[in-house]
Coordinates of C-alpha atoms in Angstrom, one line a residue:
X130 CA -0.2 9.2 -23.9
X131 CA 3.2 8.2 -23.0
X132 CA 5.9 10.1 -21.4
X133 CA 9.6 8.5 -21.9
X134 CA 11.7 7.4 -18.9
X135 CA 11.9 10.5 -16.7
X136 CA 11.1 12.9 -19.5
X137 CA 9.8 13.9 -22.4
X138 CA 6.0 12.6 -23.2
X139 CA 4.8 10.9 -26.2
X140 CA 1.2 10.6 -26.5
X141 CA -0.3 7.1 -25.9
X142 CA -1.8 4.9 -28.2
X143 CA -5.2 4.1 -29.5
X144 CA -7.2 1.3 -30.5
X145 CA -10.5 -0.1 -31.6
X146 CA -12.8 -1.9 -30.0
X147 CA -14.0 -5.5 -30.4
X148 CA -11.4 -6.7 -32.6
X149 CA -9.3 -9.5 -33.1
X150 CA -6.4 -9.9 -30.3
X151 CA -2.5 -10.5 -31.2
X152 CA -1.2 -13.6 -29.6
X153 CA 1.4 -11.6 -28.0
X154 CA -1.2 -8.7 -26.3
X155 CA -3.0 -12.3 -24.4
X156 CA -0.1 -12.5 -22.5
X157 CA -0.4 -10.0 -20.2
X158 CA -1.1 -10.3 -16.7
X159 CA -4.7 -10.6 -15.8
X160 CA -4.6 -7.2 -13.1
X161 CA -2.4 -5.0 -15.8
X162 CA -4.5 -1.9 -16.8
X163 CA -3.5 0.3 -20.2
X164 CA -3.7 3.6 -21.6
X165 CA -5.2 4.2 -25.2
X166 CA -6.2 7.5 -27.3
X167 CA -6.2 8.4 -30.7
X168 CA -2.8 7.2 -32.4
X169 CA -3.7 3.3 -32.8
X170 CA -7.2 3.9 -34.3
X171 CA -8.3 1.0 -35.9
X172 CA -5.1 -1.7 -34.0
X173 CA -5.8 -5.4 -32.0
X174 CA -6.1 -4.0 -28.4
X175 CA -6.3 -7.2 -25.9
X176 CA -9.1 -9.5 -24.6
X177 CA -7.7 -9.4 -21.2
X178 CA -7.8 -5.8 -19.2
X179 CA -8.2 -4.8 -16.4
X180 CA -9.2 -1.5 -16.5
X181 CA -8.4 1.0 -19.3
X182 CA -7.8 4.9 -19.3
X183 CA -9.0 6.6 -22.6
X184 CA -7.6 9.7 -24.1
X185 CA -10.9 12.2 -24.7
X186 CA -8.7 14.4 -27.5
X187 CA -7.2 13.8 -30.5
X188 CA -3.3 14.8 -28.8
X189 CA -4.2 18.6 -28.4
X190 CA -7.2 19.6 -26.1
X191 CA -9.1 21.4 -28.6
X192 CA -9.5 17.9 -30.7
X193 CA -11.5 14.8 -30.1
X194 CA -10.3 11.5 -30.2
X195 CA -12.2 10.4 -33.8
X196 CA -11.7 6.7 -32.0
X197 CA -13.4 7.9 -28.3
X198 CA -16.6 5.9 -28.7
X199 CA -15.0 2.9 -29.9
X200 CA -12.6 2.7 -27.3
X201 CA -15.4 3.8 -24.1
X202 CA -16.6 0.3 -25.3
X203 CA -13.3 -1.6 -25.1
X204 CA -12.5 -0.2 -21.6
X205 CA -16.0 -1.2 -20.2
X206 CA -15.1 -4.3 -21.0
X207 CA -12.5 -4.5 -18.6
X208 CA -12.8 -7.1 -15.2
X209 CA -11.9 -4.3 -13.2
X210 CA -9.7 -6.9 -11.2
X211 CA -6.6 -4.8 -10.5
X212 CA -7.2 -3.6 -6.7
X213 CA -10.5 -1.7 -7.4
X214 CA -8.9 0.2 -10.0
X215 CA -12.4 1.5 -12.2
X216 CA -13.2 -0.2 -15.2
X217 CA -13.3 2.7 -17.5
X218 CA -11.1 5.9 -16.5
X219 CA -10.4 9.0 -18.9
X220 CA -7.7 11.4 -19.8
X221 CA -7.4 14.9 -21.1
X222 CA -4.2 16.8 -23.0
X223 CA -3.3 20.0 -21.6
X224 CA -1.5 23.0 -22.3
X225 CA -1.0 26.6 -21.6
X226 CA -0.7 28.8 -25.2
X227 CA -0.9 31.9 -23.6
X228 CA 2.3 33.3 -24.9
X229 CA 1.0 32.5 -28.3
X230 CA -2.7 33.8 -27.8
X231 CA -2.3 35.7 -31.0
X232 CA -2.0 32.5 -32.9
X233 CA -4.8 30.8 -30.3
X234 CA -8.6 31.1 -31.2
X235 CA -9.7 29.3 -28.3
X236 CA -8.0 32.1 -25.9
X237 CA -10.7 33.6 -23.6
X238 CA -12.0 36.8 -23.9
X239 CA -13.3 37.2 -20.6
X240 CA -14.7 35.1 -17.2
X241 CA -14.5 35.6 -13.5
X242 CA -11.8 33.6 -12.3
X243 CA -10.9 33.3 -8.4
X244 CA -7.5 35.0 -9.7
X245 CA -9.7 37.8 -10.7
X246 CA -11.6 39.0 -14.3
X247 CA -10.1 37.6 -17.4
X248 CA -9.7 40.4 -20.2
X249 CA -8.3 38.4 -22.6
X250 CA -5.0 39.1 -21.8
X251 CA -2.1 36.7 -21.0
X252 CA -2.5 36.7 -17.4
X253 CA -3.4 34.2 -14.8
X254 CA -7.0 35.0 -15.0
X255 CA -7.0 34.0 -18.3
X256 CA -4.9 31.2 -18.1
X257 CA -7.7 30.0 -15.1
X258 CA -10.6 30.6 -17.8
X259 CA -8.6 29.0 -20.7
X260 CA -8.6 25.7 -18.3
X261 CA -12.0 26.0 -17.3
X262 CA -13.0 26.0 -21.0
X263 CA -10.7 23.2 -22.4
X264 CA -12.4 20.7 -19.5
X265 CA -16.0 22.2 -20.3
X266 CA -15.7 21.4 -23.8
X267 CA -13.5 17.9 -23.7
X268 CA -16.4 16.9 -21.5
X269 CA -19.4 18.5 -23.4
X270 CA -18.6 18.4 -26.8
X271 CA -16.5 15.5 -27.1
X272 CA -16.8 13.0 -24.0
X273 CA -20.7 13.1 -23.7
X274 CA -21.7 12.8 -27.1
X275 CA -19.2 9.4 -27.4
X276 CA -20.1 8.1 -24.5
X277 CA -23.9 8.2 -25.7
X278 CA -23.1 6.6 -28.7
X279 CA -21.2 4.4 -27.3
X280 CA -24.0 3.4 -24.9
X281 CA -22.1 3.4 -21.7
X282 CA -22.2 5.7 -19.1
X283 CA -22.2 9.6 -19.8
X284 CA -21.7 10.6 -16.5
X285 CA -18.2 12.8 -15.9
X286 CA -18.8 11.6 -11.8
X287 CA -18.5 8.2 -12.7
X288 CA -15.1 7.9 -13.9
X289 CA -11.7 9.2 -13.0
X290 CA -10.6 12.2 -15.6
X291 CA -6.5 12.4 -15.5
X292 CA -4.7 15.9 -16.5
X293 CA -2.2 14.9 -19.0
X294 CA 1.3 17.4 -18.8
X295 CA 4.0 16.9 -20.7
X296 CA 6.2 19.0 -22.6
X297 CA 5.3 18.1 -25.8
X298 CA 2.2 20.2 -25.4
X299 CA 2.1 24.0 -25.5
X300 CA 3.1 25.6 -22.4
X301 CA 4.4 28.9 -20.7
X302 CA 8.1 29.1 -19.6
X303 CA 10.6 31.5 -18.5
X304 CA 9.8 32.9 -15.4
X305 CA 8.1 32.1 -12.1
X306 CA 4.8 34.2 -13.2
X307 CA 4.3 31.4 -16.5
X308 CA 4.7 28.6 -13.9
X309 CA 1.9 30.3 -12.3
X310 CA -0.2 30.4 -15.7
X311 CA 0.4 26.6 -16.0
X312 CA -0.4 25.9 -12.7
X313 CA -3.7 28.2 -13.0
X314 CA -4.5 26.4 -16.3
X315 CA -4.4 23.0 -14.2
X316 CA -6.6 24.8 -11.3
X317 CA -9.3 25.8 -13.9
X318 CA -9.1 22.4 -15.6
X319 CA -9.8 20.6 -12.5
X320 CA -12.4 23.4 -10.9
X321 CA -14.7 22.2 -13.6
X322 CA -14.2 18.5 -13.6
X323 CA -15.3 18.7 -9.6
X324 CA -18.1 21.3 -10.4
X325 CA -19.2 18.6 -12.8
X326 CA -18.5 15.7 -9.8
X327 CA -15.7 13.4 -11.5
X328 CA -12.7 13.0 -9.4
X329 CA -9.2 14.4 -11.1
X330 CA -5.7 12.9 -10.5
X331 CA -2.4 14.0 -12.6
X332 CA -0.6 12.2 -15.0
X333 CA 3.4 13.5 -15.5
X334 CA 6.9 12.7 -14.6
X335 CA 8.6 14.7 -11.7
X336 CA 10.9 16.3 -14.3
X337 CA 8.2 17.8 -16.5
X338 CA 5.9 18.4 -13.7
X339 CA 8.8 20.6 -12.4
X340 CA 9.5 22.0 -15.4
X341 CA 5.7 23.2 -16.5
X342 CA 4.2 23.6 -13.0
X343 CA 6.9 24.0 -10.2
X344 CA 5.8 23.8 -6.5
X345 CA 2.6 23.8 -5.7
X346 CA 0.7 25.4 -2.8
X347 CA -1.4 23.6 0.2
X348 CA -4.1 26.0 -0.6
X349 CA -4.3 25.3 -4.6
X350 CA -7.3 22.9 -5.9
X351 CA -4.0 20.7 -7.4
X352 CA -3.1 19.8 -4.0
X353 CA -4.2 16.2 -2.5
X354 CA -5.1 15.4 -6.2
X355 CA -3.2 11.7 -7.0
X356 CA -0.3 10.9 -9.3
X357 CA -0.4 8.3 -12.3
X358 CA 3.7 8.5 -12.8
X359 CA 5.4 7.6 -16.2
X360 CA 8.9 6.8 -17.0
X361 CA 8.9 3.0 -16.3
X362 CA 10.1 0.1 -18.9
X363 CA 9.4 -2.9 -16.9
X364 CA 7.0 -3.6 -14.5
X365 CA 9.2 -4.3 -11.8
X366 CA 10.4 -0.6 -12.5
X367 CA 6.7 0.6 -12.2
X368 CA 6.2 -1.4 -9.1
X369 CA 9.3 0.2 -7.5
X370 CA 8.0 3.4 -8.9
X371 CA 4.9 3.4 -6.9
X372 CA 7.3 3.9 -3.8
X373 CA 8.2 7.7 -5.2
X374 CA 6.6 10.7 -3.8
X375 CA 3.5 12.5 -5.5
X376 CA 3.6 15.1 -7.8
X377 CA 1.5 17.6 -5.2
X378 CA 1.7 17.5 -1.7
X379 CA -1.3 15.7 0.2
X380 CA -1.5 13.2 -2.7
X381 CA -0.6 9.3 -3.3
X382 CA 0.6 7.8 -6.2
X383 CA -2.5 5.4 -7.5
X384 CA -0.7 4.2 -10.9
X385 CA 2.5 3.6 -12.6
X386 CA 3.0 3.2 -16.5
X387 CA 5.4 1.2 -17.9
X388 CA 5.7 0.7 -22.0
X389 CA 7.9 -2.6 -22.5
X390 CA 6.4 -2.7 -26.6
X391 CA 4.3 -0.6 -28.5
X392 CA 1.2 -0.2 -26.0
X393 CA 1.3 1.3 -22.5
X394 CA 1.2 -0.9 -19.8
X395 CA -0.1 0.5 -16.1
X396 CA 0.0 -1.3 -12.6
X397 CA -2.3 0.1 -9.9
X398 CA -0.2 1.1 -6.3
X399 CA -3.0 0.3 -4.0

């Protein structure tokens, strides 16, 4: 996952676990965290971490990342000695294809959403259940099954699970009612991560948060949930960027990205 410097996202990169480090990965500060998923499958991730957030899809959220065991490993590894950042966090793509649910498969059919019953329509009942169903089956279908095989814990409540918007991903636009849609999407997303006990932050820039979600309500499940900003080169710009207000009201900003090479870089703001 990787969202370029106050806009558009890329999505980060991958890596496999347990193999041999590039001399110029080692240098990195001991406390620096990073951000992996499918894209580097197979690439020299470093030795020294100190903790590691792992992409659960494969860059769209109906897709697993084919390297999501491999890399649960490498981010257990981690010293965890970056301001009691955890060890092993976890992220998920998101998106809204309602306006497309002709083309979309995965659209619900029906569920009883607190915005009312879903009947398969584009509407923000739907766009609730389409969330719900996307976290339901990251985490069942593709988190639990790696995490077994990976041998590490399989527990959603014991890591961190960050909602990944970008642009790049499908979403509703247009009108006030689609940034409604997105933000249900979100609410449904994180309903069932805290039905399930794991604790949800966001991942986006202000711009695209803006542009995909808008403003966001006291009374909405988003709000209080914390920021992981991207748009940073350096890390004295992610430092500075730690400063810079939340995406949703009643939340702090817990980690910056920055990306000075090819692999993300993160700082923790505690």
């Amino acid at each position: 996952m990787r969202s370029s410097a106050r806009g558009i996202g890329v999505i980060a990169l991958a890596a496999m676990a347990l193999l041999a480090v590039p001399a110029t990965a080692s240098a990195a500060p001991a406390e620096v965290g990073y951000d992996v998923s499918y894209p580097q499958c197979g690439d020299d991730l470093p030795r020294s971490r100190a903790f590691v957030v792992v992409g659960v899809n494969g860059g769209l959220s109906t897709r697993a990342n084919p390297c999501l065991s491999e890399q649960l490993v490498w981010a257990w590894g981690s010293s965890g000695k970056a301001d009691g950042q955890p060890r092993a966090q976890l992220y998920l793509n998101t998106a809204n294809p309602g306006q497309l649910m002709e083309r979309v498969v995965t659209w619900p059919e029906s569920g009883a959403t607190p915005y009312g019953d879903c009947d398969g329509a584009n509407s923000t009942a739907c766009s609730w259940q389409y969330g719900w169903e996307r976290a339901q089956n990251s985490v069942v279908s593709f988190f639990t099954p790696a995490a077994r095989a990976a041998r590490v814990d399989s527990q959603p409540a014991r890591y961190v699970w960050w909602l990944d918007v970008e642009t790049m991903n499908t979403w509703q636009f247009g009108s006030s009612e689609a940034l409604e849609r997105n933000r249900a999407t979100l609410e449904g997303m994180t309903e069932y991560l805290l039905s399930r006990g794991a604790e949800v932050g966001i991942y986006s820039t202000d711009e695209q948060w803006s542009e995909i979600v808008g403003e966001v309500a006291d009374d909405s499940v988003l709000a209080g949930l914390d920021s992981w900003l991207a748009g940073s080169v350096t890390a004295e710009q992610a430092a500075d960027a730690c400063a810079d207000d939340p995406l949703v009201p009643g939340g702090r900003v817990e980690l910056s990205q920055y990306v000075p090479g090819e692999l993300d870089h993160n700082l923790s703001c505690r």
